[in-house]
Amino acid sequence: MARIAESVDEQRFKEVLLEGQYLSAEELATVEKAAQEKSVPLAAALVSEGLLTEDLVGQCMAEAFGIKYADQDSMPGSPEVVKKIPESDARKFRAVFVHEDTEMVIAASERPKDADLFALLSSLFPNKKVEVRYTLPKNIDTALKLYEKPLAAQFAELLSKPNASITDIVEKVINHAFDLKVSDIHFEPRDTEVNVRFRIDGVLLEAVRIPRRFYENIVNRVKVLARLPIDEHQRTEDGSFQHPHSGGAINVRVSIAPTVDGEKIVLRLLAPYMAMFTLDTLGFSKRDQALLTAAADKPFGMILVTGPTGSGKTTTLYAFLHELNTAEVNITTIEDPVEYKVSGINQMQANLATDLTFATGLRSIVRQDPDIVLVGEIRDKETAEIAVNAALTGHLLFSTFHANDAATTVPRMIDMGTEPFLLASTLELVIAQRLVRRICETCRTTYIMTAAELMSAMPRVVPYFKGKKQLTLYKGKGCDMCHGTGYRGRVGIFELIRTTTAIQECIAKRPTRSELWAIARSEGSRSLFEDGLEKVTGGVTTLDELLRVAEPDALAS
């Protein structure tokens, strides 16, 4: 979060923070010091240090201005609404239309005290009272996207030029993907054209099609950026480059693979917005957050995060490190690759060419006097043994592990060669997780589903709603903000097993998955599906989306 507002009085902002009891005087002094050390504004430091959410900072900023705050839900949801203020004026004054009735007009801006903005609105909406509220720059950026033409229309204009620039084509794709918070860009060559698809919230959507005649130069441009040989066409190639953007530099990982139709490119965007999560924004319930905090507060032990590729495991680990990253502790990681650089943490990049594996790196780390260790993944017996020994000898160790659920992790670790009594002594917490798409808040609506309809459409879910004749559920109708999908953003669903005395005794006996899960359930653990159902009934996601990523737990029926 590079900037929050312009021309606000910082002293008044601090007074609001203290008067509203958003922070204590001690916390304010600490975050001021952090802001100075990192050369960032105080408001940005409040978010990066995890003391306040962006919306709370925005609310404080509005109070410092002496006006009301407009959050993301207040922003216009369609081009027709946003265009009530001409695009040139909206971009000039960083202002967007919010609301209009018979008597007044409400707009929002990151510069709400601009007299010229007030004069403009008065001229656009004569005979009406004008009110300008403060909103975050990111909300302005989101609303301004509604002025833009679809990517296909932008490309039609670009490619119609006699000397269409390949550099412009690549930049436009990456910039557009960044604005949409895309995680991966796929360039898929076909006979006469190249299909460009974006992975948004875990789902691939077609973005644009480019004539095949441009593709050879597009491939060469990407290879040049990633410093890959342009004369190699029959081997897989991997590289990376950094793409400048007004919203923050984007680290781009490049993967190129030969197909029968040509070289397929996948670009993974490791953008700043991907690393801004904290434990309280990932989707953990209050109960689960308490378990996480208790486990992370212990001086030693092992915390494992499990799930398939793309389930958000690395993001959860970074959120843990964000909470624990203080001047009093030494945090060291071994990762493959290092996806996000974190200030104050010692990060090592695995490198097979120099025999720096997770196992050899971890051996070196434990001799570096660490308090907290992160291992990117436990994938073999050697790494598992060193990780367990590190946790046993006074280190708090975090890692990821591939298993379908939390209870399967223990039998798999034992099958890998870990001694059960050592695992029982070191394992503090296992977190299994998946990602589900959030319902778009702009177009979210409710509907009623009867018990008979539920039985007909989703019989596997019926046991969870016994005794209910009808359910009030939520869905997104589809709008410009969510590109017609009804979803916008993702949230985690989680399954936690805390190592209690009963769990320790069970682990020592080499349990099966069902034996371990039976004890965990009796002690209050909820399955992935049950955690997801809470988010369904709370209007966060849909039943269809939950069933896409998680199976109903057999023990619930």
Coordinates of C-alpha atoms in Angstrom, one line a residue, residues 282 304-320 374 376-377 399-403 431-433 435:
L282 CA -7.1 -15.0 5.1
L304 CA 2.6 -27.7 9.0
V305 CA 0.4 -26.3 6.3
T306 CA -1.0 -28.9 3.9
G307 CA -3.0 -28.9 0.7
P308 CA -2.6 -29.3 -3.1
T309 CA -0.7 -26.9 -5.3
G310 CA -2.4 -23.6 -5.6
S311 CA -4.3 -23.8 -2.3
G312 CA -2.5 -20.8 -0.7
K313 CA -0.1 -22.7 1.6
T314 CA 2.8 -20.3 0.9
T315 CA 0.5 -17.2 1.6
T316 CA -0.5 -18.7 4.9
L317 CA 3.2 -19.2 5.9
Y318 CA 4.1 -15.7 4.9
A319 CA 1.2 -14.4 7.0
F320 CA 2.6 -16.3 10.0
L374 CA 10.7 -21.9 7.4
G376 CA 9.4 -24.4 1.7
E377 CA 8.3 -28.0 1.6
S399 CA 6.7 -25.9 6.5
T400 CA 4.3 -27.1 3.8
F401 CA 3.4 -30.7 3.1
H402 CA 1.3 -32.3 0.3
A403 CA -1.7 -34.2 1.8
I431 CA -3.5 -26.8 8.9
A432 CA -5.2 -28.1 5.8
Q433 CA -6.6 -25.5 3.4
L435 CA -9.3 -21.6 -1.7

